[in-house]
JSON list of C-alpha atoms in Angstrom, two decimals:
[
{"chain": "A", "resi": 194, "resn": "UNK", "atom": "CA", "xyz": [0.00, 0.00, 0.00]},
{"chain": "A", "resi": 195, "resn": "UNK", "atom": "CA", "xyz": [1.70, 3.16, -1.20]},
{"chain": "A", "resi": 196, "resn": "UNK", "atom": "CA", "xyz": [0.60, 6.67, -0.43]},
{"chain": "A", "resi": 197, "resn": "UNK", "atom": "CA", "xyz": [-0.46, 8.90, -3.33]},
{"chain": "A", "resi": 198, "resn": "UNK", "atom": "CA", "xyz": [2.55, 11.15, -2.76]},
{"chain": "A", "resi": 199, "resn": "UNK", "atom": "CA", "xyz": [4.91, 8.25, -3.44]},
{"chain": "A", "resi": 200, "resn": "UNK", "atom": "CA", "xyz": [3.26, 7.46, -6.78]},
{"chain": "A", "resi": 201, "resn": "UNK", "atom": "CA", "xyz": [5.70, 8.41, -9.60]},
{"chain": "A", "resi": 202, "resn": "UNK", "atom": "CA", "xyz": [2.83, 9.56, -11.81]},
{"chain": "A", "resi": 203, "resn": "UNK", "atom": "CA", "xyz": [1.71, 12.02, -9.13]},
{"chain": "A", "resi": 204, "resn": "UNK", "atom": "CA", "xyz": [5.25, 13.34, -8.71]},
{"chain": "A", "resi": 205, "resn": "UNK", "atom": "CA", "xyz": [5.74, 13.80, -12.46]},
{"chain": "A", "resi": 206, "resn": "UNK", "atom": "CA", "xyz": [2.34, 15.47, -12.75]},
{"chain": "A", "resi": 207, "resn": "UNK", "atom": "CA", "xyz": [3.15, 17.87, -9.92]},
{"chain": "A", "resi": 208, "resn": "UNK", "atom": "CA", "xyz": [6.55, 18.73, -11.42]},
{"chain": "A", "resi": 209, "resn": "UNK", "atom": "CA", "xyz": [4.93, 19.43, -14.80]},
{"chain": "A", "resi": 210, "resn": "UNK", "atom": "CA", "xyz": [2.27, 21.54, -13.08]},
{"chain": "A", "resi": 211, "resn": "UNK", "atom": "CA", "xyz": [4.97, 23.50, -11.25]},
{"chain": "A", "resi": 212, "resn": "UNK", "atom": "CA", "xyz": [6.87, 24.10, -14.49]},
{"chain": "A", "resi": 213, "resn": "UNK", "atom": "CA", "xyz": [3.69, 25.34, -16.16]},
{"chain": "A", "resi": 214, "resn": "UNK", "atom": "CA", "xyz": [2.95, 27.69, -13.26]},
{"chain": "A", "resi": 215, "resn": "UNK", "atom": "CA", "xyz": [6.50, 29.06, -13.34]},
{"chain": "A", "resi": 216, "resn": "UNK", "atom": "CA", "xyz": [6.21, 29.58, -17.09]},
{"chain": "A", "resi": 217, "resn": "UNK", "atom": "CA", "xyz": [2.93, 31.46, -16.64]},
{"chain": "A", "resi": 218, "resn": "UNK", "atom": "CA", "xyz": [4.47, 33.57, -13.88]},
{"chain": "A", "resi": 219, "resn": "UNK", "atom": "CA", "xyz": [7.44, 34.41, -16.11]},
{"chain": "A", "resi": 220, "resn": "UNK", "atom": "CA", "xyz": [5.18, 35.32, -19.02]},
{"chain": "A", "resi": 221, "resn": "UNK", "atom": "CA", "xyz": [3.02, 37.51, -16.80]},
{"chain": "A", "resi": 222, "resn": "UNK", "atom": "CA", "xyz": [6.09, 39.29, -15.42]},
{"chain": "A", "resi": 223, "resn": "UNK", "atom": "CA", "xyz": [7.51, 39.76, -18.92]},
{"chain": "A", "resi": 224, "resn": "UNK", "atom": "CA", "xyz": [4.36, 41.27, -20.43]},
{"chain": "A", "resi": 225, "resn": "UNK", "atom": "CA", "xyz": [3.01, 43.21, -17.48]},
{"chain": "A", "resi": 226, "resn": "UNK", "atom": "CA", "xyz": [5.62, 43.90, -14.80]},
{"chain": "A", "resi": 227, "resn": "UNK", "atom": "CA", "xyz": [8.73, 44.40, -16.94]},
{"chain": "A", "resi": 228, "resn": "UNK", "atom": "CA", "xyz": [7.05, 46.68, -19.49]},
{"chain": "A", "resi": 229, "resn": "UNK", "atom": "CA", "xyz": [5.44, 48.78, -16.77]},
{"chain": "A", "resi": 230, "resn": "UNK", "atom": "CA", "xyz": [8.73, 48.99, -14.87]},
{"chain": "A", "resi": 231, "resn": "UNK", "atom": "CA", "xyz": [10.54, 50.10, -18.02]},
{"chain": "A", "resi": 232, "resn": "UNK", "atom": "CA", "xyz": [7.87, 52.72, -18.72]},
{"chain": "A", "resi": 233, "resn": "UNK", "atom": "CA", "xyz": [7.90, 54.05, -15.13]},
{"chain": "A", "resi": 234, "resn": "UNK", "atom": "CA", "xyz": [11.71, 54.12, -15.10]},
{"chain": "A", "resi": 235, "resn": "UNK", "atom": "CA", "xyz": [11.85, 56.13, -18.33]},
{"chain": "A", "resi": 236, "resn": "UNK", "atom": "CA", "xyz": [9.15, 58.54, -17.14]},
{"chain": "A", "resi": 237, "resn": "UNK", "atom": "CA", "xyz": [10.99, 59.09, -13.87]},
{"chain": "A", "resi": 238, "resn": "UNK", "atom": "CA", "xyz": [14.37, 59.32, -15.59]},
{"chain": "A", "resi": 239, "resn": "UNK", "atom": "CA", "xyz": [15.82, 56.44, -13.57]},
{"chain": "A", "resi": 240, "resn": "UNK", "atom": "CA", "xyz": [18.89, 54.50, -14.63]},
{"chain": "A", "resi": 241, "resn": "UNK", "atom": "CA", "xyz": [18.80, 50.70, -14.71]},
{"chain": "A", "resi": 242, "resn": "UNK", "atom": "CA", "xyz": [20.74, 50.60, -11.41]},
{"chain": "A", "resi": 243, "resn": "UNK", "atom": "CA", "xyz": [18.31, 52.89, -9.62]},
{"chain": "A", "resi": 244, "resn": "UNK", "atom": "CA", "xyz": [15.22, 51.23, -11.13]},
{"chain": "A", "resi": 245, "resn": "UNK", "atom": "CA", "xyz": [16.52, 47.81, -10.09]},
{"chain": "A", "resi": 246, "resn": "UNK", "atom": "CA", "xyz": [17.31, 48.93, -6.55]},
{"chain": "A", "resi": 247, "resn": "UNK", "atom": "CA", "xyz": [13.95, 50.63, -6.08]},
{"chain": "A", "resi": 248, "resn": "UNK", "atom": "CA", "xyz": [11.04, 49.79, -8.40]},
{"chain": "A", "resi": 249, "resn": "UNK", "atom": "CA", "xyz": [12.10, 46.25, -9.28]},
{"chain": "A", "resi": 250, "resn": "UNK", "atom": "CA", "xyz": [12.96, 45.50, -5.66]},
{"chain": "A", "resi": 251, "resn": "UNK", "atom": "CA", "xyz": [9.59, 46.84, -4.53]},
{"chain": "A", "resi": 252, "resn": "UNK", "atom": "CA", "xyz": [7.70, 44.78, -7.11]},
{"chain": "A", "resi": 253, "resn": "UNK", "atom": "CA", "xyz": [9.70, 41.68, -6.29]},
{"chain": "A", "resi": 254, "resn": "UNK", "atom": "CA", "xyz": [9.56, 42.15, -2.51]},
{"chain": "A", "resi": 255, "resn": "UNK", "atom": "CA", "xyz": [5.97, 43.31, -2.02]},
{"chain": "A", "resi": 256, "resn": "UNK", "atom": "CA", "xyz": [4.51, 39.78, -1.80]},
{"chain": "A", "resi": 257, "resn": "UNK", "atom": "CA", "xyz": [7.18, 38.89, 0.77]},
{"chain": "A", "resi": 258, "resn": "UNK", "atom": "CA", "xyz": [6.24, 41.93, 2.87]},
{"chain": "A", "resi": 259, "resn": "UNK", "atom": "CA", "xyz": [2.59, 40.89, 3.03]},
{"chain": "A", "resi": 260, "resn": "UNK", "atom": "CA", "xyz": [3.40, 37.23, 3.62]},
{"chain": "A", "resi": 261, "resn": "UNK", "atom": "CA", "xyz": [5.83, 38.10, 6.41]},
{"chain": "A", "resi": 262, "resn": "UNK", "atom": "CA", "xyz": [3.37, 40.55, 7.96]},
{"chain": "A", "resi": 263, "resn": "UNK", "atom": "CA", "xyz": [0.64, 37.90, 8.08]},
{"chain": "A", "resi": 264, "resn": "UNK", "atom": "CA", "xyz": [3.00, 35.24, 9.45]},
{"chain": "A", "resi": 265, "resn": "UNK", "atom": "CA", "xyz": [4.15, 37.55, 12.24]},
{"chain": "A", "resi": 266, "resn": "UNK", "atom": "CA", "xyz": [0.69, 38.84, 13.20]},
{"chain": "A", "resi": 267, "resn": "UNK", "atom": "CA", "xyz": [-1.33, 35.66, 12.78]},
{"chain": "A", "resi": 268, "resn": "UNK", "atom": "CA", "xyz": [1.13, 33.01, 13.92]},
{"chain": "A", "resi": 269, "resn": "UNK", "atom": "CA", "xyz": [3.85, 35.04, 15.67]},
{"chain": "A", "resi": 270, "resn": "UNK", "atom": "CA", "xyz": [6.31, 32.89, 13.75]},
{"chain": "A", "resi": 271, "resn": "UNK", "atom": "CA", "xyz": [9.46, 35.01, 13.36]},
{"chain": "A", "resi": 272, "resn": "UNK", "atom": "CA", "xyz": [11.73, 31.98, 12.74]},
{"chain": "A", "resi": 273, "resn": "UNK", "atom": "CA", "xyz": [9.55, 30.96, 9.78]},
{"chain": "A", "resi": 274, "resn": "UNK", "atom": "CA", "xyz": [9.59, 34.52, 8.41]},
{"chain": "A", "resi": 275, "resn": "UNK", "atom": "CA", "xyz": [13.37, 34.81, 8.74]},
{"chain": "A", "resi": 276, "resn": "UNK", "atom": "CA", "xyz": [13.90, 31.43, 7.09]},
{"chain": "A", "resi": 277, "resn": "UNK", "atom": "CA", "xyz": [11.57, 32.33, 4.22]},
{"chain": "A", "resi": 278, "resn": "UNK", "atom": "CA", "xyz": [13.08, 35.76, 3.58]},
{"chain": "A", "resi": 279, "resn": "UNK", "atom": "CA", "xyz": [16.68, 34.62, 3.83]},
{"chain": "A", "resi": 280, "resn": "UNK", "atom": "CA", "xyz": [15.95, 31.46, 1.86]},
{"chain": "A", "resi": 281, "resn": "UNK", "atom": "CA", "xyz": [14.30, 33.51, -0.89]},
{"chain": "A", "resi": 282, "resn": "UNK", "atom": "CA", "xyz": [17.29, 35.84, -0.96]},
{"chain": "A", "resi": 283, "resn": "UNK", "atom": "CA", "xyz": [19.68, 32.91, -1.30]},
{"chain": "A", "resi": 284, "resn": "UNK", "atom": "CA", "xyz": [17.48, 31.33, -3.97]},
{"chain": "A", "resi": 285, "resn": "UNK", "atom": "CA", "xyz": [17.38, 34.55, -6.00]},
{"chain": "A", "resi": 286, "resn": "UNK", "atom": "CA", "xyz": [21.12, 35.19, -5.75]},
{"chain": "A", "resi": 287, "resn": "UNK", "atom": "CA", "xyz": [22.03, 31.62, -6.68]},
{"chain": "A", "resi": 288, "resn": "UNK", "atom": "CA", "xyz": [19.39, 29.70, -8.63]},
{"chain": "A", "resi": 289, "resn": "UNK", "atom": "CA", "xyz": [17.69, 32.61, -10.39]},
{"chain": "A", "resi": 290, "resn": "UNK", "atom": "CA", "xyz": [20.91, 34.43, -11.24]},
{"chain": "A", "resi": 291, "resn": "UNK", "atom": "CA", "xyz": [22.63, 31.21, -12.28]},
{"chain": "A", "resi": 292, "resn": "UNK", "atom": "CA", "xyz": [19.70, 30.17, -14.47]},
{"chain": "A", "resi": 293, "resn": "UNK", "atom": "CA", "xyz": [19.55, 33.55, -16.18]},
{"chain": "A", "resi": 294, "resn": "UNK", "atom": "CA", "xyz": [23.28, 33.50, -16.84]},
{"chain": "A", "resi": 295, "resn": "UNK", "atom": "CA", "xyz": [23.10, 29.93, -18.20]},
{"chain": "A", "resi": 296, "resn": "UNK", "atom": "CA", "xyz": [20.22, 30.88, -20.47]},
{"chain": "A", "resi": 297, "resn": "UNK", "atom": "CA", "xyz": [22.01, 33.93, -21.89]},
{"chain": "A", "resi": 298, "resn": "UNK", "atom": "CA", "xyz": [23.32, 33.42, -25.40]},
{"chain": "A", "resi": 299, "resn": "UNK", "atom": "CA", "xyz": [26.88, 34.50, -24.67]},
{"chain": "A", "resi": 300, "resn": "UNK", "atom": "CA", "xyz": [29.24, 35.54, -21.92]},
{"chain": "A", "resi": 301, "resn": "UNK", "atom": "CA", "xyz": [27.81, 38.28, -19.74]},
{"chain": "A", "resi": 302, "resn": "UNK", "atom": "CA", "xyz": [29.71, 41.45, -18.95]},
{"chain": "A", "resi": 303, "resn": "UNK", "atom": "CA", "xyz": [29.61, 42.59, -15.35]},
{"chain": "A", "resi": 304, "resn": "UNK", "atom": "CA", "xyz": [30.43, 46.15, -14.31]},
{"chain": "A", "resi": 305, "resn": "UNK", "atom": "CA", "xyz": [32.88, 45.59, -11.45]},
{"chain": "A", "resi": 306, "resn": "UNK", "atom": "CA", "xyz": [32.10, 48.68, -9.35]},
{"chain": "A", "resi": 307, "resn": "UNK", "atom": "CA", "xyz": [28.29, 48.33, -9.21]},
{"chain": "A", "resi": 308, "resn": "UNK", "atom": "CA", "xyz": [28.68, 44.57, -8.69]},
{"chain": "A", "resi": 309, "resn": "UNK", "atom": "CA", "xyz": [31.10, 45.12, -5.79]},
{"chain": "A", "resi": 310, "resn": "UNK", "atom": "CA", "xyz": [28.77, 47.76, -4.32]},
{"chain": "A", "resi": 311, "resn": "UNK", "atom": "CA", "xyz": [25.73, 45.45, -4.47]},
{"chain": "A", "resi": 312, "resn": "UNK", "atom": "CA", "xyz": [27.53, 42.37, -3.13]},
{"chain": "A", "resi": 313, "resn": "UNK", "atom": "CA", "xyz": [29.05, 44.43, -0.32]},
{"chain": "A", "resi": 314, "resn": "UNK", "atom": "CA", "xyz": [25.62, 45.73, 0.66]},
{"chain": "A", "resi": 315, "resn": "UNK", "atom": "CA", "xyz": [24.08, 42.26, 0.48]},
{"chain": "A", "resi": 316, "resn": "UNK", "atom": "CA", "xyz": [26.87, 40.92, 2.71]},
{"chain": "A", "resi": 317, "resn": "UNK", "atom": "CA", "xyz": [26.56, 43.83, 5.15]},
{"chain": "A", "resi": 318, "resn": "UNK", "atom": "CA", "xyz": [22.80, 43.29, 5.39]},
{"chain": "A", "resi": 319, "resn": "UNK", "atom": "CA", "xyz": [23.19, 39.56, 6.03]},
{"chain": "A", "resi": 320, "resn": "UNK", "atom": "CA", "xyz": [25.86, 40.28, 8.66]},
{"chain": "A", "resi": 321, "resn": "UNK", "atom": "CA", "xyz": [23.67, 42.89, 10.40]},
{"chain": "A", "resi": 322, "resn": "UNK", "atom": "CA", "xyz": [20.67, 40.55, 10.46]},
{"chain": "A", "resi": 323, "resn": "UNK", "atom": "CA", "xyz": [22.84, 37.75, 11.85]},
{"chain": "A", "resi": 324, "resn": "UNK", "atom": "CA", "xyz": [24.21, 40.03, 14.58]},
{"chain": "A", "resi": 325, "resn": "UNK", "atom": "CA", "xyz": [20.75, 41.32, 15.49]},
{"chain": "A", "resi": 326, "resn": "UNK", "atom": "CA", "xyz": [19.33, 37.80, 15.75]},
{"chain": "A", "resi": 327, "resn": "UNK", "atom": "CA", "xyz": [22.18, 36.28, 17.80]},
{"chain": "A", "resi": 328, "resn": "UNK", "atom": "CA", "xyz": [20.53, 37.13, 21.11]},
{"chain": "A", "resi": 329, "resn": "UNK", "atom": "CA", "xyz": [17.21, 35.69, 19.94]},
{"chain": "A", "resi": 330, "resn": "UNK", "atom": "CA", "xyz": [15.43, 39.04, 20.07]},
{"chain": "A", "resi": 331, "resn": "UNK", "atom": "CA", "xyz": [15.12, 41.75, 17.42]},
{"chain": "A", "resi": 332, "resn": "UNK", "atom": "CA", "xyz": [14.05, 45.04, 18.97]},
{"chain": "A", "resi": 333, "resn": "UNK", "atom": "CA", "xyz": [12.65, 48.24, 17.48]},
{"chain": "A", "resi": 334, "resn": "UNK", "atom": "CA", "xyz": [16.04, 49.90, 17.03]},
{"chain": "A", "resi": 335, "resn": "UNK", "atom": "CA", "xyz": [17.48, 46.86, 15.25]},
{"chain": "A", "resi": 336, "resn": "UNK", "atom": "CA", "xyz": [14.42, 46.66, 13.01]},
{"chain": "A", "resi": 337, "resn": "UNK", "atom": "CA", "xyz": [14.83, 50.32, 12.13]},
{"chain": "A", "resi": 338, "resn": "UNK", "atom": "CA", "xyz": [18.53, 49.79, 11.44]},
{"chain": "A", "resi": 339, "resn": "UNK", "atom": "CA", "xyz": [17.71, 47.11, 8.89]},
{"chain": "A", "resi": 340, "resn": "UNK", "atom": "CA", "xyz": [15.38, 49.50, 7.08]},
{"chain": "A", "resi": 341, "resn": "UNK", "atom": "CA", "xyz": [18.00, 52.26, 7.25]},
{"chain": "A", "resi": 342, "resn": "UNK", "atom": "CA", "xyz": [20.49, 49.89, 5.62]},
{"chain": "A", "resi": 343, "resn": "UNK", "atom": "CA", "xyz": [18.22, 49.65, 2.59]},
{"chain": "A", "resi": 344, "resn": "UNK", "atom": "CA", "xyz": [17.62, 53.41, 2.49]},
{"chain": "A", "resi": 345, "resn": "UNK", "atom": "CA", "xyz": [21.40, 53.90, 2.69]},
{"chain": "A", "resi": 346, "resn": "UNK", "atom": "CA", "xyz": [21.87, 51.43, -0.15]},
{"chain": "A", "resi": 347, "resn": "UNK", "atom": "CA", "xyz": [19.40, 53.28, -2.37]},
{"chain": "A", "resi": 348, "resn": "UNK", "atom": "CA", "xyz": [21.17, 56.57, -1.57]},
{"chain": "A", "resi": 349, "resn": "UNK", "atom": "CA", "xyz": [24.53, 55.04, -2.50]},
{"chain": "A", "resi": 350, "resn": "UNK", "atom": "CA", "xyz": [23.08, 53.70, -5.78]},
{"chain": "A", "resi": 351, "resn": "UNK", "atom": "CA", "xyz": [21.56, 57.08, -6.66]},
{"chain": "A", "resi": 352, "resn": "UNK", "atom": "CA", "xyz": [24.71, 59.00, -5.67]},
{"chain": "A", "resi": 353, "resn": "UNK", "atom": "CA", "xyz": [27.05, 56.63, -7.51]},
{"chain": "A", "resi": 354, "resn": "UNK", "atom": "CA", "xyz": [24.88, 56.95, -10.61]},
{"chain": "A", "resi": 355, "resn": "UNK", "atom": "CA", "xyz": [24.92, 60.75, -10.32]},
{"chain": "A", "resi": 356, "resn": "UNK", "atom": "CA", "xyz": [28.70, 60.78, -9.92]},
{"chain": "A", "resi": 357, "resn": "UNK", "atom": "CA", "xyz": [29.04, 58.43, -12.87]},
{"chain": "A", "resi": 358, "resn": "UNK", "atom": "CA", "xyz": [26.97, 60.80, -15.07]},
{"chain": "A", "resi": 359, "resn": "UNK", "atom": "CA", "xyz": [29.04, 63.80, -13.97]},
{"chain": "A", "resi": 360, "resn": "UNK", "atom": "CA", "xyz": [32.27, 62.01, -14.89]},
{"chain": "A", "resi": 361, "resn": "UNK", "atom": "CA", "xyz": [30.98, 61.03, -18.38]}
]
């Protein structure tokens, strides 16, 4: 007597269903989110760096904000929220980035200074979160500091873009 979850047909069906859902999500993002982001960026006069650090991040992170908010207020489950947010961050910086790079038709050029800036900020954020969580309690000041890290990052992106334009 095997359970339905152990049935290979069920597993294959679920994997195919997942692939279809991911394809639909990608298509929806391509035709609705990406075009609207590009339009808003052009209207606001934002560079790709600034648009990625602000509008794209907001669009990508908004579902996580609402999911985390509900998990904290309905279940008071901070460990689950931290694991989901950090796991999603790791997934995006490894699997998503790796898949996009593999799918590109040729070698991809990386601008060293913006890349170093972004990786440094990602590392600093992860380090700050780790330090704040070591005592098992994240207080109001630490929560505010995490938000200020992001605001500081956006300011650095905007300022570095402005300096770059002035030097060109």
